Amino acid sequence: MSAPQLKRWLPWAILALLVLLIVWRMLYLGTVSERFNAAFFARAAIDSVKLGSLYALIALGYTMVYGIIRLINFAHGEVFMVGAFATYFLFTITPYSLPGGIALAIVMAYAAMRVTELFRGSMRDPLVLGVGVVAVVGLTWALTSFTWPFWAALVGSMLATGVLGLTIDRVAYVPLRTAPRNSLLITAIAVSFLLQNVGLLAFTNRQTPFRPDTPLNDPFTLVVAGQPVLTNNLLVAIPVITLVLVLALTSFVTRSRLGKAMRASAQDAEVAQMMGVSVNKVIATTFLLGSILAAAGGAMWGLNFGSLNQPATLGILPGIKAFAAAVIGGIGSLPGAVIGAMIIGFSENFMSALFPRTPTFQGVTEFKDTFAFVLLIIVLLVRPSGIVGEDLSEKV
Amino acid sequence: MALHQTPTAFDDVDPRKRVRNVALTFVAIGLGVLVLMLLESIGSSKLTQSLALFAIWGVATVSLNLINGTLGILSLGHHGFMLIGGYTTGLLILDEAARARILTSARSMMTEESLAISVTSMLRSLGLDALTTPETLWVRFLIAIFLGGLMAAFAGLIVGIPSLRLRGDYLAIVTFGFGEIIRLSASTRLFAEYTNGALGFPGLTSEFGKSIWWTFGVLAFTVFVISKLKFSSYGRAMQAIREDEVAAQAMGINLAYHKVLGFVISAFFAGVAGGLWVSWLGGVRLDFFLFQLTFFFLVAISAGGTGSITGVLLGTALVVFVRQYGDPLEQTYTLQQWLAFAGGALVLMAALAVLFRSLRRLRPRFHWSAGVLAGAAVLAFVIAAIDPAFLEGTFRGFGMRAIFLSVLLIAIMVFRPEGMIGRNEFSWAMLLRERRSGPTDEERGQDAWLTNPVLNPRGTDVDPEAGPQKPTAPGRAAARELDADWDEGVDEASRDGTDGSRAPDDGPDDGPDDERRR
């Protein structure tokens, strides 16, 4: 078989082999104990889909930013963390006092204006200004007068976190647009470390319960092969919300004017600039959208696990796993990020499902967190362009 | 005429000065020892500990700088190498009492066989019983940190291999991944036999880690080896790789060999630093080797000057100072006091911004950002002064040192990416403000060949004895003339109108221009 043919078939052969091995292992486990029935693996699959959707929301931010400015935005995991805590504070400690409410309302209104601007093209557009005015007044009223339901907290946190993304870009990355890429990466690490410690200082330094009063948490029983699998509405809600957000993002990127500018900048920022694209604005938009998605991911992460880790550790592992997902799928590609996230989600859950803690198998689940790194390194070494990505080999 | 036999214009140190420099170095070392003795005689344990910490972290940063600065690869896995060195040293020098305690403890995961591993038992099996007495503990410690370094060097070999295929930020993330893999796997059951899981081994001797003499001795050895390496042909090759990999390869430099060599040597010293670090801490635990360790080293390197050993040590001193003496930042104050501090800091920042802009002759001198800072400061003061009742609560600045260091790193990257002293190294000539007869690095890169009689036999109007200078106008004219003769051109810089001389504000060296194009 010739080399190109081999190159085409080998991944599929490996995949088929992997699937066969997994099925064989599942059947084998079924013979070992009653516990490992269809419902057991259905639960693992459900958890995988949920986790994969959450990783996808984070991975999209990584992939968009890397696609345009070739920066591994280390701070993205911390943006996700801030999104989770912002949601928490919006549904627990509302109503706010008037000064706090006004300040928060201004922040959120600014994000709302930026989001409206994506469709209108200018901050001076009457609709954008109108949204701003209405949002400041409305949000101030809402923040100071009643406890927010979960969905409102989710939207509010997405807006507030969007502003955080814009701020990070403006303060730390804009001055370094022409700097060597290593400086940019070091700055990103510094921003990440800063946000971790500010989070510790400003939010809390311990595990936080995250149980909003929302129908999404209601129990829901699924019947698989005659056996009930107890789960909750999140099974549907997380993938659906993710799907809606991803579709909205994809249609924005493929259809709108700014989306076209985004794709142009990803292809070649310099030429795009020459063609009249405001690359800085495109990058700011990327940060805005990425942070909004990460905040949604953070809020649902809290819902899914029922609690939030302390701020210094919450963002790191999901962030790095989502980055691994983005690389596996092919960095710079939106569908690639989702595919990669699902791969990470499934591998993580099935590693513990296929190799449960038995006297003979002690070690495998302990390598759950390590596995994402191993996968990342293998993909980078073997196929740096990922599953669907284009070749990113460096030009000399 | 063979080129390498000819004394060139670059060979600038005359033999008499070389003798003087060596003498001065010995005097300085003697003075350094005296100062250390003086500082130790003060008897403040915090001071000696901080000095020891400076030396230990100095070993780590100088070795990290070999990869990050000399080789130009951003490595983020140094905490992993230190972990390997630390755990190896810890296991090897643990004393019998501590071993017995671990073995009898119910939660311990170590077995009798793993606990039998020690330098003592190795020496016994070699028949060197004389070295197993309590008085010769220092020999065993030396062997232990050496073996720890070797283990880490082996890990460095493995981590270095991806560097052959990957570049830039992908490589950085792979080194980060390796560091985290090392850290995460250390606690798993697979390795718990040797690492004792999350418990680690308490009760290590701090005799060496907290001794100034040991740590500074190791630091001096590290600096000696790494600076020798940096200025050897290996180091020059590494620097060539840093500047342009493709060009270096074209000049016949073996990329794979030099990169892996850099990783292995750096990892070795990281392992040694890890061994000293656990001795300083008096125990081994997983959370002594978090990523934040590498982050602090990055701050030190960037603050001092990436690529410069002198600069890195300066940066390490800064970071260690903040870590050891920054605790007033983390105490509890009332919100009013915090606001006043914040206002003061903002005023200072605004003043510095204005000063900076006027020194650099930037206009407008009062940039809007200074206005924003000053406005925020005024707001803070007004709130602190007018409404004391509003802010009576207290607030503990938990983690303020880390926040300070990360803000510092961002500020360095934005305002002064070359750090305190850039890539310059300390030299007696620099200290004595001696003028070099050879060209500066910048000239070397550009029209330096003009002043070299070997390379430019036609001669120029530039007097080689006149000391450091920018190429003068006649020199440039000669360059253009030659350029016309020589189709391949001299250098891009002398053609594109900038004449190869940069504005003095541009900083000594802000990285290869190639980076920008990618």
mmCIF file of N, CA, C and O in Angstrom, chain A residues 66 70 72 74 175-176 178 180-183 185-187 189-191 193-194 197-198 200-201 320 323 331 357 362 366-367 369-370 373-374 377 380-382 384 392 394-396, chain B residues 72 74 76 162 165-167 169-170 172-174 176-178 180-181 184-185 188-190 246 291-292 295 395-398 400 402-403 406-407 409-410 413-414 510 515-516 518:
data_model
loop_
_atom_site.group_PDB
_atom_site.id
_atom_site.type_symbol
_atom_site.label_atom_id
_atom_site.label_comp_id
_atom_site.label_asym_id
_atom_site.label_seq_id
_atom_site.Cartn_x
_atom_site.Cartn_y
_atom_site.Cartn_z
ATOM 1 N N TYR A 66 -6.882 31.360 19.008
ATOM 2 C CA TYR A 66 -5.663 30.843 18.376
ATOM 3 C C TYR A 66 -5.734 31.014 16.875
ATOM 4 O O TYR A 66 -4.742 31.334 16.222
ATOM 5 N N ARG A 70 -2.941 33.450 17.004
ATOM 6 C CA ARG A 70 -1.943 32.419 17.303
ATOM 7 C C ARG A 70 -1.467 32.524 18.746
ATOM 8 O O ARG A 70 -0.279 32.461 19.027
ATOM 9 N N ILE A 72 -2.089 30.960 22.580
ATOM 10 C CA ILE A 72 -2.753 30.026 23.481
ATOM 11 C C ILE A 72 -3.185 30.849 24.669
ATOM 12 O O ILE A 72 -2.381 31.218 25.509
ATOM 13 N N PHE A 74 -3.964 31.249 27.757
ATOM 14 C CA PHE A 74 -3.937 30.542 29.035
ATOM 15 C C PHE A 74 -5.020 31.044 29.980
ATOM 16 O O PHE A 74 -5.493 30.314 30.826
ATOM 17 N N PRO A 175 -1.287 45.753 23.607
ATOM 18 C CA PRO A 175 0.051 46.359 23.525
ATOM 19 C C PRO A 175 1.095 45.392 22.967
ATOM 20 O O PRO A 175 2.181 45.811 22.611
ATOM 21 N N LEU A 176 0.768 44.124 22.907
ATOM 22 C CA LEU A 176 1.763 43.134 22.480
ATOM 23 C C LEU A 176 1.473 42.561 21.101
ATOM 24 O O LEU A 176 1.985 41.506 20.759
ATOM 25 N N THR A 178 2.527 43.224 18.230
ATOM 26 C CA THR A 178 3.671 42.984 17.351
ATOM 27 C C THR A 178 4.826 42.312 18.073
ATOM 28 O O THR A 178 5.882 42.136 17.498
ATOM 29 N N PRO A 180 7.070 39.320 20.049
ATOM 30 C CA PRO A 180 7.268 37.900 19.775
ATOM 31 C C PRO A 180 6.197 37.077 20.458
ATOM 32 O O PRO A 180 5.666 37.463 21.507
ATOM 33 N N ARG A 181 5.909 35.931 19.875
ATOM 34 C CA ARG A 181 4.785 35.164 20.403
ATOM 35 C C ARG A 181 5.057 34.617 21.795
ATOM 36 O O ARG A 181 4.124 34.431 22.570
ATOM 37 N N ASN A 182 6.315 34.369 22.122
ATOM 38 C CA ASN A 182 6.595 33.882 23.471
ATOM 39 C C ASN A 182 6.221 34.912 24.524
ATOM 40 O O ASN A 182 5.719 34.565 25.585
ATOM 41 N N SER A 183 6.464 36.204 24.230
ATOM 42 C CA SER A 183 6.076 37.236 25.206
ATOM 43 C C SER A 183 4.579 37.217 25.419
ATOM 44 O O SER A 183 4.094 37.374 26.542
ATOM 45 N N LEU A 185 2.592 34.696 25.106
ATOM 46 C CA LEU A 185 2.211 33.516 25.881
ATOM 47 C C LEU A 185 2.532 33.725 27.358
ATOM 48 O O LEU A 185 1.730 33.390 28.237
ATOM 49 N N ILE A 186 3.691 34.328 27.639
ATOM 50 C CA ILE A 186 4.048 34.591 29.039
ATOM 51 C C ILE A 186 3.026 35.542 29.654
ATOM 52 O O ILE A 186 2.585 35.370 30.795
ATOM 53 N N THR A 187 2.626 36.553 28.883
ATOM 54 C CA THR A 187 1.613 37.484 29.393
ATOM 55 C C THR A 187 0.312 36.748 29.688
ATOM 56 O O THR A 187 -0.329 37.002 30.716
ATOM 57 N N ILE A 189 -0.038 33.691 30.553
ATOM 58 C CA ILE A 189 0.137 32.929 31.797
ATOM 59 C C ILE A 189 0.006 33.860 32.994
ATOM 60 O O ILE A 189 -0.632 33.538 33.994
ATOM 61 N N ALA A 190 0.597 35.055 32.858
ATOM 62 C CA ALA A 190 0.520 36.013 33.966
ATOM 63 C C ALA A 190 -0.923 36.426 34.215
ATOM 64 O O ALA A 190 -1.353 36.527 35.371
ATOM 65 N N VAL A 191 -1.684 36.656 33.149
ATOM 66 C CA VAL A 191 -3.084 37.044 33.332
ATOM 67 C C VAL A 191 -3.841 35.922 34.014
ATOM 68 O O VAL A 191 -4.655 36.151 34.922
ATOM 69 N N PHE A 193 -2.663 33.647 36.048
ATOM 70 C CA PHE A 193 -2.265 33.591 37.449
ATOM 71 C C PHE A 193 -2.900 34.737 38.242
ATOM 72 O O PHE A 193 -3.356 34.554 39.368
ATOM 73 N N LEU A 194 -2.948 35.896 37.608
ATOM 74 C CA LEU A 194 -3.563 37.062 38.251
ATOM 75 C C LEU A 194 -5.034 36.780 38.556
ATOM 76 O O LEU A 194 -5.510 37.014 39.673
ATOM 77 N N ASN A 197 -5.616 34.403 41.441
ATOM 78 C CA ASN A 197 -5.407 34.956 42.780
ATOM 79 C C ASN A 197 -6.418 36.027 43.117
ATOM 80 O O ASN A 197 -6.833 36.145 44.264
ATOM 81 N N VAL A 198 -6.830 36.796 42.107
ATOM 82 C CA VAL A 198 -7.888 37.766 42.366
ATOM 83 C C VAL A 198 -9.173 37.030 42.710
ATOM 84 O O VAL A 198 -9.930 37.443 43.593
ATOM 85 N N LEU A 200 -9.385 34.155 44.220
ATOM 86 C CA LEU A 200 -9.251 33.708 45.610
ATOM 87 C C LEU A 200 -9.564 34.834 46.578
ATOM 88 O O LEU A 200 -10.197 34.649 47.614
ATOM 89 N N LEU A 201 -9.092 36.014 46.206
ATOM 90 C CA LEU A 201 -9.245 37.168 47.082
ATOM 91 C C LEU A 201 -10.689 37.662 47.084
ATOM 92 O O LEU A 201 -11.259 37.970 48.128
ATOM 93 N N ILE A 320 -7.310 23.438 30.434
ATOM 94 C CA ILE A 320 -6.269 22.748 29.674
ATOM 95 C C ILE A 320 -6.876 21.585 28.894
ATOM 96 O O ILE A 320 -6.453 21.283 27.772
ATOM 97 N N PHE A 323 -8.407 23.058 25.916
ATOM 98 C CA PHE A 323 -7.373 23.400 24.936
ATOM 99 C C PHE A 323 -6.926 22.147 24.197
ATOM 100 O O PHE A 323 -6.767 22.156 22.965
ATOM 101 N N ILE A 331 -6.924 23.046 15.641
ATOM 102 C CA ILE A 331 -7.087 24.384 16.213
ATOM 103 C C ILE A 331 -7.410 25.381 15.116
ATOM 104 O O ILE A 331 -6.895 25.301 14.013
ATOM 105 N N ARG A 357 -12.605 0.583 39.319
ATOM 106 C CA ARG A 357 -11.659 0.300 40.395
ATOM 107 C C ARG A 357 -11.920 -1.096 40.939
ATOM 108 O O ARG A 357 -12.754 -1.289 41.803
ATOM 109 N N GLN A 362 -6.328 -0.990 39.402
ATOM 110 C CA GLN A 362 -6.358 0.077 40.390
ATOM 111 C C GLN A 362 -6.048 1.399 39.741
ATOM 112 O O GLN A 362 -6.588 2.426 40.113
ATOM 113 N N GLU A 366 -6.993 6.803 37.874
ATOM 114 C CA GLU A 366 -6.167 7.872 38.445
ATOM 115 C C GLU A 366 -5.482 8.684 37.360
ATOM 116 O O GLU A 366 -5.053 9.800 37.585
ATOM 117 N N PHE A 367 -5.375 8.085 36.172
ATOM 118 C CA PHE A 367 -4.714 8.799 35.081
ATOM 119 C C PHE A 367 -5.705 9.575 34.223
ATOM 120 O O PHE A 367 -5.377 10.012 33.130
ATOM 121 N N ASP A 369 -6.987 12.552 34.537
ATOM 122 C CA ASP A 369 -6.588 13.931 34.241
ATOM 123 C C ASP A 369 -5.330 13.988 33.393
ATOM 124 O O ASP A 369 -5.164 14.880 32.573
ATOM 125 N N THR A 370 -4.460 13.016 33.620
ATOM 126 C CA THR A 370 -3.218 12.980 32.849
ATOM 127 C C THR A 370 -3.503 12.683 31.385
ATOM 128 O O THR A 370 -2.769 13.115 30.505
ATOM 129 N N PHE A 373 -3.541 15.374 28.761
ATOM 130 C CA PHE A 373 -2.206 15.869 28.394
ATOM 131 C C PHE A 373 -1.524 14.901 27.442
ATOM 132 O O PHE A 373 -0.892 15.314 26.472
ATOM 133 N N VAL A 374 -1.650 13.605 27.758
ATOM 134 C CA VAL A 374 -0.995 12.606 26.907
ATOM 135 C C VAL A 374 -1.553 12.697 25.497
ATOM 136 O O VAL A 374 -0.815 12.727 24.500
ATOM 137 N N ILE A 377 -0.259 15.740 23.736
ATOM 138 C CA ILE A 377 1.124 15.623 23.269
ATOM 139 C C ILE A 377 1.192 14.705 22.059
ATOM 140 O O ILE A 377 1.862 15.009 21.065
ATOM 141 N N LEU A 380 -0.130 16.542 19.043
ATOM 142 C CA LEU A 380 0.794 17.583 18.582
ATOM 143 C C LEU A 380 1.986 16.971 17.858
ATOM 144 O O LEU A 380 2.497 17.527 16.888
ATOM 145 N N LEU A 381 2.418 15.803 18.341
ATOM 146 C CA LEU A 381 3.593 15.199 17.715
ATOM 147 C C LEU A 381 3.252 14.502 16.408
ATOM 148 O O LEU A 381 4.006 14.547 15.442
ATOM 149 N N VAL A 382 2.088 13.854 16.395
ATOM 150 C CA VAL A 382 1.771 13.030 15.233
ATOM 151 C C VAL A 382 1.043 13.830 14.158
ATOM 152 O O VAL A 382 1.361 13.747 12.971
ATOM 153 N N PRO A 384 -0.185 17.665 14.119
ATOM 154 C CA PRO A 384 -0.439 18.952 14.774
ATOM 155 C C PRO A 384 -1.651 19.681 14.213
ATOM 156 O O PRO A 384 -2.198 20.564 14.865
ATOM 157 N N LEU A 392 -0.935 23.866 9.652
ATOM 158 C CA LEU A 392 -0.495 25.142 10.208
ATOM 159 C C LEU A 392 1.021 25.233 10.264
ATOM 160 O O LEU A 392 1.584 25.951 11.078
ATOM 161 N N GLU A 394 4.747 26.141 10.056
ATOM 162 C CA GLU A 394 5.214 27.520 10.072
ATOM 163 C C GLU A 394 5.939 27.890 8.800
ATOM 164 O O GLU A 394 6.730 27.130 8.275
ATOM 165 N N LYS A 395 5.607 29.067 8.348
ATOM 166 C CA LYS A 395 6.303 29.543 7.158
ATOM 167 C C LYS A 395 7.643 30.165 7.563
ATOM 168 O O LYS A 395 7.749 30.753 8.626
ATOM 169 N N VAL A 396 8.589 30.018 6.709
ATOM 170 C CA VAL A 396 9.902 30.573 7.044
ATOM 171 C C VAL A 396 9.988 31.993 6.478
ATOM 172 O O VAL A 396 9.652 32.194 5.345
ATOM 173 N N GLY B 72 16.026 29.714 23.534
ATOM 174 C CA GLY B 72 14.866 30.398 22.958
ATOM 175 C C GLY B 72 13.615 29.557 22.887
ATOM 176 O O GLY B 72 12.701 29.854 22.140
ATOM 177 N N LEU B 74 10.369 28.321 24.968
ATOM 178 C CA LEU B 74 9.650 28.614 26.202
ATOM 179 C C LEU B 74 9.309 27.298 26.877
ATOM 180 O O LEU B 74 8.503 26.528 26.372
ATOM 181 N N LEU B 76 7.813 25.348 30.118
ATOM 182 C CA LEU B 76 6.937 25.597 31.263
ATOM 183 C C LEU B 76 6.864 24.387 32.178
ATOM 184 O O LEU B 76 5.963 24.269 32.986
ATOM 185 N N PRO B 162 10.353 15.969 21.992
ATOM 186 C CA PRO B 162 9.347 16.666 21.171
ATOM 187 C C PRO B 162 9.857 17.978 20.576
ATOM 188 O O PRO B 162 9.349 18.435 19.558
ATOM 189 N N ARG B 165 10.448 18.240 16.923
ATOM 190 C CA ARG B 165 9.389 18.319 15.927
ATOM 191 C C ARG B 165 8.575 19.592 16.053
ATOM 192 O O ARG B 165 7.965 20.026 15.083
ATOM 193 N N LEU B 166 8.512 20.145 17.244
ATOM 194 C CA LEU B 166 7.582 21.244 17.469
ATOM 195 C C LEU B 166 8.335 22.535 17.706
ATOM 196 O O LEU B 166 9.498 22.538 18.081
ATOM 197 N N ARG B 167 7.616 23.618 17.500
ATOM 198 C CA ARG B 167 8.233 24.920 17.751
ATOM 199 C C ARG B 167 7.272 25.818 18.506
ATOM 200 O O ARG B 167 6.082 25.583 18.522
ATOM 201 N N ASP B 169 4.836 28.042 20.525
ATOM 202 C CA ASP B 169 3.894 27.863 21.628
ATOM 203 C C ASP B 169 3.407 26.428 21.741
ATOM 204 O O ASP B 169 3.051 25.986 22.815
ATOM 205 N N TYR B 170 3.398 25.680 20.643
ATOM 206 C CA TYR B 170 3.032 24.267 20.755
ATOM 207 C C TYR B 170 4.033 23.540 21.638
ATOM 208 O O TYR B 170 3.671 22.721 22.472
ATOM 209 N N ALA B 172 5.832 24.934 23.921
ATOM 210 C CA ALA B 172 5.627 25.416 25.287
ATOM 211 C C ALA B 172 4.525 24.624 25.960
ATOM 212 O O ALA B 172 4.658 24.201 27.116
ATOM 213 N N ILE B 173 3.451 24.392 25.225
ATOM 214 C CA ILE B 173 2.327 23.686 25.851
ATOM 215 C C ILE B 173 2.690 22.232 26.101
ATOM 216 O O ILE B 173 2.235 21.630 27.074
ATOM 217 N N VAL B 174 3.562 21.668 25.248
ATOM 218 C CA VAL B 174 3.974 20.283 25.489
ATOM 219 C C VAL B 174 4.844 20.197 26.743
ATOM 220 O O VAL B 174 4.673 19.292 27.566
ATOM 221 N N PHE B 176 4.677 22.191 29.245
ATOM 222 C CA PHE B 176 3.724 22.370 30.341
ATOM 223 C C PHE B 176 3.009 21.052 30.617
ATOM 224 O O PHE B 176 2.870 20.638 31.775
ATOM 225 N N GLY B 177 2.575 20.393 29.525
ATOM 226 C CA GLY B 177 1.881 19.119 29.666
ATOM 227 C C GLY B 177 2.751 18.094 30.372
ATOM 228 O O GLY B 177 2.295 17.406 31.278
ATOM 229 N N PHE B 178 4.032 18.035 29.998
ATOM 230 C CA PHE B 178 4.931 17.073 30.638
ATOM 231 C C PHE B 178 5.074 17.394 32.118
ATOM 232 O O PHE B 178 5.038 16.486 32.964
ATOM 233 N N GLU B 180 2.980 18.839 34.058
ATOM 234 C CA GLU B 180 1.759 18.466 34.776
ATOM 235 C C GLU B 180 1.603 16.954 34.847
ATOM 236 O O GLU B 180 1.124 16.417 35.844
ATOM 237 N N ILE B 181 2.014 16.265 33.773
ATOM 238 C CA ILE B 181 1.923 14.794 33.796
ATOM 239 C C ILE B 181 2.785 14.258 34.930
ATOM 240 O O ILE B 181 2.360 13.403 35.713
ATOM 241 N N LEU B 184 0.977 15.112 38.179
ATOM 242 C CA LEU B 184 -0.255 14.361 38.421
ATOM 243 C C LEU B 184 0.034 12.876 38.622
ATOM 244 O O LEU B 184 -0.650 12.208 39.390
ATOM 245 N N SER B 185 1.044 12.358 37.909
ATOM 246 C CA SER B 185 1.270 10.916 38.092
ATOM 247 C C SER B 185 1.997 10.604 39.379
ATOM 248 O O SER B 185 1.939 9.471 39.838
ATOM 249 N N THR B 188 -0.275 9.007 41.845
ATOM 250 C CA THR B 188 -1.068 7.818 41.529
ATOM 251 C C THR B 188 -0.460 6.593 42.195
ATOM 252 O O THR B 188 0.693 6.585 42.615
ATOM 253 N N ARG B 189 -1.277 5.530 42.245
ATOM 254 C CA ARG B 189 -0.837 4.309 42.921
ATOM 255 C C ARG B 189 0.389 3.711 42.266
ATOM 256 O O ARG B 189 1.187 3.050 42.911
ATOM 257 N N LEU B 190 0.507 3.965 40.971
ATOM 258 C CA LEU B 190 1.629 3.387 40.240
ATOM 259 C C LEU B 190 2.955 3.849 40.849
ATOM 260 O O LEU B 190 3.904 3.083 40.955
ATOM 261 N N VAL B 246 16.155 27.967 11.099
ATOM 262 C CA VAL B 246 16.444 27.524 9.736
ATOM 263 C C VAL B 246 17.848 27.954 9.336
ATOM 264 O O VAL B 246 18.634 27.169 8.785
ATOM 265 N N PHE B 291 2.607 24.436 39.506
ATOM 266 C CA PHE B 291 3.006 25.220 38.348
ATOM 267 C C PHE B 291 3.441 26.623 38.749
ATOM 268 O O PHE B 291 4.217 27.271 38.065
ATOM 269 N N GLN B 292 2.932 27.088 39.891
ATOM 270 C CA GLN B 292 3.280 28.454 40.276
ATOM 271 C C GLN B 292 4.790 28.618 40.511
ATOM 272 O O GLN B 292 5.323 29.713 40.377
ATOM 273 N N PHE B 295 6.029 29.523 37.351
ATOM 274 C CA PHE B 295 5.575 30.894 37.098
ATOM 275 C C PHE B 295 6.495 31.907 37.775
ATOM 276 O O PHE B 295 6.901 32.904 37.166
ATOM 277 N N PHE B 395 -10.297 43.401 55.756
ATOM 278 C CA PHE B 395 -10.106 42.650 54.534
ATOM 279 C C PHE B 395 -8.691 42.146 54.531
ATOM 280 O O PHE B 395 -7.750 42.910 54.747
ATOM 281 N N ARG B 396 -8.560 40.835 54.327
ATOM 282 C CA ARG B 396 -7.219 40.268 54.352
ATOM 283 C C ARG B 396 -6.720 40.129 52.922
ATOM 284 O O ARG B 396 -7.392 39.562 52.086
ATOM 285 N N GLY B 397 -5.532 40.652 52.687
ATOM 286 C CA GLY B 397 -4.983 40.634 51.324
ATOM 287 C C GLY B 397 -4.379 39.298 50.995
ATOM 288 O O GLY B 397 -3.191 39.193 50.699
ATOM 289 N N PHE B 398 -5.223 38.278 51.004
ATOM 290 C CA PHE B 398 -4.747 36.917 50.809
ATOM 291 C C PHE B 398 -4.266 36.733 49.367
ATOM 292 O O PHE B 398 -5.019 36.943 48.429
ATOM 293 N N MET B 400 -1.846 38.521 47.897
ATOM 294 C CA MET B 400 -1.446 39.771 47.259
ATOM 295 C C MET B 400 -0.057 39.690 46.639
ATOM 296 O O MET B 400 0.228 40.349 45.652
ATOM 297 N N ALA B 402 1.292 37.104 45.111
ATOM 298 C CA ALA B 402 1.148 36.482 43.787
ATOM 299 C C ALA B 402 0.531 37.474 42.813
ATOM 300 O O ALA B 402 0.938 37.569 41.648
ATOM 301 N N ILE B 403 -0.457 38.238 43.310
ATOM 302 C CA ILE B 403 -1.085 39.231 42.437
ATOM 303 C C ILE B 403 -0.056 40.260 42.011
ATOM 304 O O ILE B 403 0.048 40.630 40.830
ATOM 305 N N SER B 406 2.202 38.796 39.385
ATOM 306 C CA SER B 406 1.630 38.633 38.045
ATOM 307 C C SER B 406 1.418 39.983 37.378
ATOM 308 O O SER B 406 1.636 40.108 36.158
ATOM 309 N N VAL B 407 1.002 40.991 38.162
ATOM 310 C CA VAL B 407 0.873 42.324 37.560
ATOM 311 C C VAL B 407 2.239 42.809 37.070
ATOM 312 O O VAL B 407 2.375 43.383 35.982
ATOM 313 N N LEU B 409 4.683 40.985 36.049
ATOM 314 C CA LEU B 409 5.057 40.282 34.818
ATOM 315 C C LEU B 409 4.334 40.877 33.606
ATOM 316 O O LEU B 409 4.943 41.102 32.543
ATOM 317 N N ILE B 410 3.042 41.167 33.778
ATOM 318 C CA ILE B 410 2.309 41.763 32.660
ATOM 319 C C ILE B 410 2.940 43.107 32.307
ATOM 320 O O ILE B 410 3.178 43.420 31.130
ATOM 321 N N MET B 413 6.134 42.694 30.429
ATOM 322 C CA MET B 413 5.928 42.264 29.053
ATOM 323 C C MET B 413 5.424 43.409 28.181
ATOM 324 O O MET B 413 5.737 43.506 27.009
ATOM 325 N N VAL B 414 4.604 44.278 28.793
ATOM 326 C CA VAL B 414 4.047 45.369 27.998
ATOM 327 C C VAL B 414 5.059 46.501 27.829
ATOM 328 O O VAL B 414 5.257 47.009 26.725
ATOM 329 N N ASP B 510 15.025 43.396 21.167
ATOM 330 C CA ASP B 510 13.704 42.904 21.539
ATOM 331 C C ASP B 510 13.310 41.718 20.682
ATOM 332 O O ASP B 510 12.230 41.626 20.158
ATOM 333 N N GLU B 515 10.140 36.883 14.374
ATOM 334 C CA GLU B 515 8.995 36.485 15.177
ATOM 335 C C GLU B 515 7.755 37.248 14.748
ATOM 336 O O GLU B 515 6.659 36.768 14.856
ATOM 337 N N ARG B 516 8.013 38.471 14.337
ATOM 338 C CA ARG B 516 6.852 39.296 14.031
ATOM 339 C C ARG B 516 6.178 38.865 12.743
ATOM 340 O O ARG B 516 4.992 39.058 12.558
ATOM 341 N N ARG B 518 5.835 35.891 11.645
ATOM 342 C CA ARG B 518 5.106 34.638 11.679
ATOM 343 C C ARG B 518 3.686 34.812 12.158
ATOM 344 O O ARG B 518 3.447 35.480 13.109
#
